[in-house]
Amino acid sequence: MATETLKTMSGEEMIALSKKHTLFEWSAQSKVDPIPVARAKGIYFYTPEGKRYIDFNSQLMCVNIGHGDERVIRAIQEQLAVLAYANPFMATEPRARLGAKLAAIAPGDIDVFFFTNGGAEANENAIKLARLATGRHKILARYRSYHGATNGSLSLTGDPRRWAIEPGMPGVVHVLDPYHGIERGWDTAEQSLAMIEEVIQLEGSHTIAAFILESVSGTNGVLVPPDGYMQGVRALCDKYGILMIVDEVMAGFGRTGEWFAINHWNVVPDIISMAKGLTSAYVQLGAVGMRRTIADQFKDKVFYGGLTYNSHPVACAAALATLQVYEDDKLIENARKMGVVLRQLMDDLTRKHPSVGAARSIGLFGLVELVRDRAKKTPLAPFNGTSPEMAALSKFFRDEGLYTFVRWNTFFTNPPLCITETQMRDAFAIIDRGLEITDKAVQ
Ligand SMILES: Cc1ncc(COP(=O)(O)O)c(C=O)c1O
């Protein structure tokens, strides 16, 4: 009966009851305006009334293989039927096979994994591992970053989402990024690395356990580091005995046209965190991977970490099936191929629309920054704010059936990796018309 009720709710009823009895994240509740979602397939999702949206953000940059893949659904169903749960002190086949599979695809000699429920917990455990392994306590992180919403991960986070929980976890030191916003632009890799080294010296290198950074920063602007930056961070970490933790929660699993974005720079971190694309969000799972040298430290020393749902068999089975889909459907190759199309379409927008101040992408990870003055590069919405023009653009996308993330003066272009060229062009046709709204604001 309960299922019947779920299936027959209208969009309006879903919204009313959800708003009455559940909290929506990162929002003042009177301002939320959710889209009711009843079903999804491929790159599309639908309201109960049948309105179709192109999912141009893979929901939260996570449904990388696309919606409703029967192979993953079957794997989940089969695992549920055989063994829905075993506690984390047990060994199970999905756990065993997923650990081995991730060791095969992870960068370099990353070989051992600890499973979590998502990205924030992966980062919590990454810093715990780094502190236990080094005996040091400080963690370097960057300002233009997001690492999750638990206390430690939000303390690592540099963007304004951190402010509400301050003072947060002690020992986090934030450094500037090579990018300083659209008006100030980019540092070179050398300038940025020199700044990081100065901070390391000022803080005392012997007090710093790790430097955590997103390989390509996600919500803070699809910030692709300048060549030499990641290699330079690796060298600084080696020089000072600091562990390099790369957060691949958003950039991993094919999003950038590689299994992991850090592969673009041939850098092997000491610790890597992942989630989202690991299961393409069919069920929740995160992981923190580490080099054998770090794992070996816990042969005789206790690893103080645990979760009731660590190595959950259903999540591990979902991940195994998802990883198989990436391989069988050549989705990472498709991300690379469609990434070229995405780039061309972004270049077309840049030529045509004066409100486009910058358009960045790597694979199918993309973002457009809008400005009201191309010479001065004045952003169309302030840092951590919005504007009537950005709100109007967001409304236009929604009315036209294009779902994507609109944040500050930016919007994202992160479709599922199974997207075709025709579908990509359909999405960009909507964006092209939408930018006529923002062009009107350009002086
Ligand atoms: C780079 C990065 N790290 C960590 C997280 C946190 O992951 P989760 O929301 O699964 O806890 C996110 C989520 O967006 C992320 O983008």
Coordinates of C-alpha atoms in Angstrom, one line a residue, residues 37-42 44-46 67-68:
V37 CA 11.6 13.6 -9.6
A38 CA 9.8 10.4 -10.3
R39 CA 12.1 8.4 -12.6
A40 CA 15.2 8.7 -14.7
K41 CA 16.9 7.0 -17.7
G42 CA 20.1 7.7 -19.5
Y44 CA 17.2 12.3 -18.6
F45 CA 15.0 12.5 -15.5
Y46 CA 11.3 13.1 -15.3
H67 CA 20.5 6.8 -15.0
G68 CA 18.7 3.5 -14.8

